[in-house]
mmCIF file of C-alpha atoms and ligand atoms in Angstrom:
data_model
loop_
_atom_site.group_PDB
_atom_site.id
_atom_site.type_symbol
_atom_site.label_atom_id
_atom_site.label_comp_id
_atom_site.label_asym_id
_atom_site.label_seq_id
_atom_site.Cartn_x
_atom_site.Cartn_y
_atom_site.Cartn_z
ATOM 1 C CA UNK A 112 0.000 0.000 0.000
ATOM 2 C CA UNK A 113 0.991 3.567 -0.528
ATOM 3 C CA UNK A 114 2.586 5.224 2.573
ATOM 4 C CA UNK A 115 0.065 8.082 2.627
ATOM 5 C CA UNK A 116 -2.671 5.487 3.168
ATOM 6 C CA UNK A 117 -0.649 3.433 5.661
ATOM 7 C CA UNK A 118 0.419 6.344 7.851
ATOM 8 C CA UNK A 119 -2.270 9.021 7.329
ATOM 9 C CA UNK A 120 -1.676 12.043 9.566
ATOM 10 C CA UNK A 121 1.853 10.860 10.410
ATOM 11 C CA UNK A 122 2.704 10.845 6.690
ATOM 12 C CA UNK A 123 1.327 14.382 6.334
ATOM 13 C CA UNK A 124 3.282 15.617 9.362
ATOM 14 C CA UNK A 125 6.560 14.117 8.076
ATOM 15 C CA UNK A 126 6.141 15.582 4.597
ATOM 16 C CA UNK A 127 4.760 19.007 5.634
ATOM 17 C CA UNK A 128 7.488 19.464 8.256
ATOM 18 C CA UNK A 129 10.137 18.474 5.687
ATOM 19 C CA UNK A 130 11.772 15.990 8.026
ATOM 20 C CA UNK A 131 13.874 14.765 5.084
ATOM 21 C CA UNK A 132 15.295 17.001 2.320
ATOM 22 C CA UNK A 133 13.996 14.520 -0.271
ATOM 23 C CA UNK A 134 10.224 13.928 -0.042
ATOM 24 C CA UNK A 135 10.779 10.451 -1.519
ATOM 25 C CA UNK A 136 12.811 9.226 1.512
ATOM 26 C CA UNK A 137 9.876 8.598 3.838
ATOM 27 C CA UNK A 138 7.797 7.108 0.992
ATOM 28 C CA UNK A 139 10.421 4.379 0.567
ATOM 29 C CA UNK A 140 11.016 3.738 4.288
ATOM 30 C CA UNK A 141 9.828 0.526 5.922
ATOM 31 C CA UNK A 142 8.628 0.089 9.511
ATOM 32 C CA UNK A 143 11.422 -1.065 11.821
ATOM 33 C CA UNK A 144 9.620 -2.855 14.636
ATOM 34 C CA UNK A 145 5.874 -2.218 14.666
ATOM 35 C CA UNK A 146 3.009 -2.502 12.185
ATOM 36 C CA UNK A 147 1.849 0.721 10.478
ATOM 37 C CA UNK A 148 -1.323 0.733 12.620
ATOM 38 C CA UNK A 149 0.697 0.401 15.813
ATOM 39 C CA UNK A 150 3.038 3.216 14.697
ATOM 40 C CA UNK A 151 0.011 5.421 13.938
ATOM 41 C CA UNK A 152 -1.504 4.701 17.352
ATOM 42 C CA UNK A 153 1.792 5.480 19.060
ATOM 43 C CA UNK A 154 2.087 8.716 17.081
ATOM 44 C CA UNK A 155 -1.422 9.805 18.147
ATOM 45 C CA UNK A 156 -0.514 9.052 21.755
ATOM 46 C CA UNK A 157 2.916 10.718 21.797
ATOM 47 C CA UNK A 158 2.390 13.650 19.428
ATOM 48 C CA UNK A 159 0.496 15.903 21.886
ATOM 49 C CA UNK A 160 3.275 15.608 24.476
ATOM 50 C CA UNK A 161 5.456 18.755 24.692
ATOM 51 C CA UNK A 162 8.673 16.729 24.516
ATOM 52 C CA UNK A 163 7.619 14.894 21.326
ATOM 53 C CA UNK A 164 10.231 15.022 18.555
ATOM 54 C CA UNK A 165 8.971 13.950 15.131
ATOM 55 C CA UNK A 166 12.431 13.299 13.642
ATOM 56 C CA UNK A 167 13.440 11.030 16.528
ATOM 57 C CA UNK A 168 10.089 9.241 16.334
ATOM 58 C CA UNK A 169 10.561 8.507 12.627
ATOM 59 C CA UNK A 170 14.183 7.421 13.012
ATOM 60 C CA UNK A 171 13.215 5.122 15.906
ATOM 61 C CA UNK A 172 10.411 3.393 14.025
ATOM 62 C CA UNK A 173 11.524 3.313 10.377
ATOM 63 C CA UNK A 174 14.400 1.953 8.307
ATOM 64 C CA UNK A 175 15.342 4.517 5.685
ATOM 65 C CA UNK A 176 16.229 3.570 2.087
ATOM 66 C CA UNK A 177 19.881 3.278 1.048
ATOM 67 C CA UNK A 178 20.944 5.675 -1.686
ATOM 68 C CA UNK A 179 24.499 5.143 -2.824
ATOM 69 C CA UNK A 180 26.300 7.031 -5.571
ATOM 70 C CA UNK A 181 29.354 5.641 -7.330
ATOM 71 C CA UNK A 182 31.819 7.893 -9.118
ATOM 72 C CA UNK A 183 34.908 6.397 -10.759
ATOM 73 C CA UNK A 184 37.059 8.889 -12.681
ATOM 74 C CA UNK A 185 39.198 6.298 -14.471
ATOM 75 C CA UNK A 186 36.388 4.407 -16.217
ATOM 76 C CA UNK A 187 35.425 5.118 -19.808
ATOM 77 C CA UNK A 188 31.698 5.591 -20.393
ATOM 78 C CA UNK A 189 31.485 1.991 -21.695
ATOM 79 C CA UNK A 190 33.297 0.636 -18.620
ATOM 80 C CA UNK A 191 31.113 2.782 -16.398
ATOM 81 C CA UNK A 192 27.898 1.359 -17.893
ATOM 82 C CA UNK A 193 29.207 -2.192 -17.955
ATOM 83 C CA UNK A 194 30.424 -2.073 -14.327
ATOM 84 C CA UNK A 195 27.265 -0.442 -13.072
ATOM 85 C CA UNK A 196 24.807 -3.046 -14.399
ATOM 86 C CA UNK A 197 25.316 -5.458 -11.464
ATOM 87 C CA UNK A 198 25.005 -2.629 -8.953
ATOM 88 C CA UNK A 199 21.792 -1.348 -10.510
ATOM 89 C CA UNK A 200 20.236 -4.785 -10.950
ATOM 90 C CA UNK A 201 17.755 -5.536 -8.183
ATOM 91 C CA UNK A 202 15.017 -7.970 -7.231
ATOM 92 C CA UNK A 203 12.025 -7.392 -4.987
ATOM 93 C CA UNK A 204 12.163 -9.659 -1.952
ATOM 94 C CA UNK A 205 8.761 -9.328 -0.379
ATOM 95 C CA UNK A 206 8.923 -7.002 2.622
ATOM 96 C CA UNK A 207 5.687 -6.461 4.531
ATOM 97 C CA UNK A 208 4.494 -2.839 4.409
ATOM 98 C CA UNK A 209 7.110 -1.796 1.843
ATOM 99 C CA UNK A 210 5.885 0.525 -0.947
ATOM 100 C CA UNK A 211 7.462 -1.800 -3.560
ATOM 101 C CA UNK A 212 5.233 -3.503 -6.111
ATOM 102 C CA UNK A 213 6.776 -6.996 -6.240
ATOM 103 C CA UNK A 214 7.663 -8.417 -9.645
ATOM 104 C CA UNK A 215 8.926 -11.947 -10.382
ATOM 105 C CA UNK A 216 12.211 -11.200 -12.191
ATOM 106 C CA UNK A 217 15.326 -9.015 -11.751
ATOM 107 C CA UNK A 218 15.280 -5.460 -13.106
ATOM 108 C CA UNK A 219 17.553 -2.423 -13.476
ATOM 109 C CA UNK A 220 16.921 0.772 -11.493
ATOM 110 C CA UNK A 221 18.104 4.302 -12.384
ATOM 111 C CA UNK A 222 20.156 4.458 -9.141
ATOM 112 C CA UNK A 223 20.661 7.145 -6.475
ATOM 113 C CA UNK A 224 17.277 8.044 -4.965
ATOM 114 C CA UNK A 225 15.523 5.816 -7.493
ATOM 115 C CA UNK A 226 15.654 2.267 -6.112
ATOM 116 C CA UNK A 227 12.733 1.026 -8.239
ATOM 117 C CA UNK A 228 12.424 0.606 -11.993
ATOM 118 C CA UNK A 229 10.735 3.201 -14.188
ATOM 119 C CA UNK A 230 8.674 2.346 -17.215
ATOM 120 C CA UNK A 231 10.192 4.417 -19.978
ATOM 121 C CA UNK A 232 13.700 4.513 -18.458
ATOM 122 C CA UNK A 233 13.689 0.741 -18.859
ATOM 123 C CA UNK A 234 13.487 0.975 -22.644
ATOM 124 C CA UNK A 235 16.665 3.075 -22.807
ATOM 125 C CA UNK A 236 18.293 0.817 -20.215
ATOM 126 C CA UNK A 237 17.477 -2.122 -22.500
ATOM 127 C CA UNK A 238 19.317 -0.413 -25.389
ATOM 128 C CA UNK A 239 22.413 -0.272 -23.175
ATOM 129 C CA UNK A 240 21.958 -3.833 -21.957
ATOM 130 C CA UNK A 241 21.793 -5.015 -25.552
ATOM 131 C CA UNK A 242 25.231 -3.479 -26.159
ATOM 132 C CA UNK A 243 26.504 -5.298 -23.052
ATOM 133 C CA UNK A 244 24.997 -8.629 -24.203
ATOM 134 C CA UNK A 245 22.762 -8.803 -21.134
ATOM 135 C CA UNK A 246 19.963 -10.481 -23.052
ATOM 136 C CA UNK A 247 18.546 -12.484 -20.155
ATOM 137 C CA UNK A 248 18.077 -9.318 -18.148
ATOM 138 C CA UNK A 249 16.299 -7.617 -21.053
ATOM 139 C CA UNK A 250 13.918 -10.539 -21.381
ATOM 140 C CA UNK A 251 13.354 -10.629 -17.623
ATOM 141 C CA UNK A 252 12.368 -6.970 -17.595
ATOM 142 C CA UNK A 253 9.964 -7.495 -20.479
ATOM 143 C CA UNK A 254 8.422 -10.398 -18.549
ATOM 144 C CA UNK A 255 8.035 -8.115 -15.518
ATOM 145 C CA UNK A 256 6.088 -5.608 -17.586
ATOM 146 C CA UNK A 257 3.887 -8.365 -19.032
ATOM 147 C CA UNK A 258 3.282 -9.482 -15.431
ATOM 148 C CA UNK A 259 2.189 -5.951 -14.476
ATOM 149 C CA UNK A 260 -0.157 -5.711 -17.464
ATOM 150 C CA UNK A 261 -1.695 -9.055 -16.503
ATOM 151 C CA UNK A 262 -2.070 -8.144 -12.824
ATOM 152 C CA UNK A 263 -2.690 -4.391 -12.835
ATOM 153 C CA UNK A 264 -3.996 -4.009 -16.422
ATOM 154 C CA UNK A 265 -1.294 -1.400 -17.150
ATOM 155 C CA UNK A 266 2.349 -0.549 -16.485
ATOM 156 C CA UNK A 267 2.637 2.008 -13.684
ATOM 157 C CA UNK A 268 5.169 4.860 -13.672
ATOM 158 C CA UNK A 269 7.464 2.638 -11.565
ATOM 159 C CA UNK A 270 7.157 -0.372 -9.268
ATOM 160 C CA UNK A 271 5.986 1.508 -6.182
ATOM 161 C CA UNK A 272 2.410 1.583 -4.941
ATOM 162 C CA UNK A 273 2.476 5.366 -4.870
ATOM 163 C CA UNK A 274 2.866 5.221 -8.658
ATOM 164 C CA UNK A 275 -0.174 3.015 -9.233
ATOM 165 C CA UNK A 276 -2.335 5.964 -10.302
ATOM 166 C CA UNK A 277 -0.224 6.911 -13.318
ATOM 167 C CA UNK A 278 1.970 5.583 -16.095
ATOM 168 C CA UNK A 279 4.677 6.913 -18.420
ATOM 169 C CA UNK A 280 5.069 7.167 -22.230
ATOM 170 C CA UNK A 281 4.042 3.780 -23.705
ATOM 171 C CA UNK A 282 7.234 1.935 -24.614
ATOM 172 C CA UNK A 283 6.076 -1.658 -24.180
ATOM 173 C CA UNK A 284 5.649 -2.355 -27.891
ATOM 174 C CA UNK A 285 9.101 -0.893 -28.624
ATOM 175 C CA UNK A 286 10.512 -3.177 -25.945
ATOM 176 C CA UNK A 287 8.946 -6.225 -27.570
ATOM 177 C CA UNK A 288 10.508 -5.118 -30.881
ATOM 178 C CA UNK A 289 13.854 -4.753 -29.149
ATOM 179 C CA UNK A 290 13.727 -8.235 -27.667
ATOM 180 C CA UNK A 291 13.549 -9.640 -31.193
ATOM 181 C CA UNK A 292 17.251 -8.819 -31.263
ATOM 182 C CA UNK A 293 18.014 -10.988 -28.248
ATOM 183 C CA UNK A 294 18.736 -14.682 -28.656
ATOM 184 C CA UNK A 295 15.631 -15.955 -26.900
ATOM 185 C CA UNK A 296 13.283 -14.248 -29.322
ATOM 186 C CA UNK A 297 15.336 -14.616 -32.520
ATOM 187 C CA UNK A 298 13.451 -16.451 -35.317
HETATM 188 O O1 LIG B 94 11.265 13.622 -8.077
HETATM 189 C C1 LIG B 94 11.188 14.105 -9.378
HETATM 190 C C2 LIG B 94 10.445 13.148 -10.288
HETATM 191 O O2 LIG B 94 11.153 11.915 -10.249
HETATM 192 C C3 LIG B 94 10.585 10.889 -11.075
HETATM 193 O O3 LIG B 94 10.616 11.266 -12.422
HETATM 194 C C4 LIG B 94 11.892 11.499 -12.978
HETATM 195 O O4 LIG B 94 12.755 10.379 -12.839
HETATM 196 C C5 LIG B 94 12.268 9.169 -13.449
HETATM 197 C C6 LIG B 94 13.304 8.109 -13.190
HETATM 198 O O5 LIG B 94 14.513 8.381 -13.839
HETATM 199 C C7 LIG B 94 12.016 9.382 -14.966
HETATM 200 O O6 LIG B 94 11.355 8.245 -15.469
HETATM 201 C C8 LIG B 94 11.100 10.601 -15.186
HETATM 202 O O7 LIG B 94 11.022 10.881 -16.584
HETATM 203 C C9 LIG B 94 11.688 11.806 -14.465
HETATM 204 O O8 LIG B 94 10.794 12.917 -14.604
HETATM 205 C C10 LIG B 94 9.148 10.619 -10.693
HETATM 206 O O9 LIG B 94 8.552 9.690 -11.589
HETATM 207 C C11 LIG B 94 8.317 11.889 -10.700
HETATM 208 O O10 LIG B 94 7.060 11.595 -10.182
HETATM 209 C C12 LIG B 94 9.001 12.931 -9.823
HETATM 210 O O11 LIG B 94 8.278 14.149 -9.905
#
């Protein structure tokens, strides 16, 4: 479920008080020790107290997403892309109350603050993967999108529940064309 629905007034307080510089941080956080309902109840109980500190409350009860950036001056652009594929390739292991939409196969994420895949980014990622002979990964990502069409009737903006109300430019058919160039789909 989307974090605004899970956390209600706590979500609003965190975002409106700009507890994190990036408004995406809390959306991608997962509860550390309690269920969302229990965290909400605790927030309602503790919030009116004069000593209540919202930042401490959030840090105590949530695990924040990891956002790592890799810069390597000595790599050529080809080496950079090639070496980054493994670091940007992820899977969704089901985590209760995470905002991730689980998909069955590995996928490539943009990186940095974006730890989920994006619909139209994936097409351009596939062009790069084709140059790196990562055909299995291309086919896996196409299968993920087919899975989303089957289960959600469309491909959302990215695989997060807070993206389930919108999509991106429709690249699925171009992706299927592209996979004709990979071994699995060659005639
Ligand atoms: O936080 C800014 C925006 O971030 C996302 O969109 C941008 O990054 C995406 C991933 O690379 C890319 O697909 C999209 O074209 C970019 O605009 C997010 O999807 C937006 O909702 C958000 O405003």
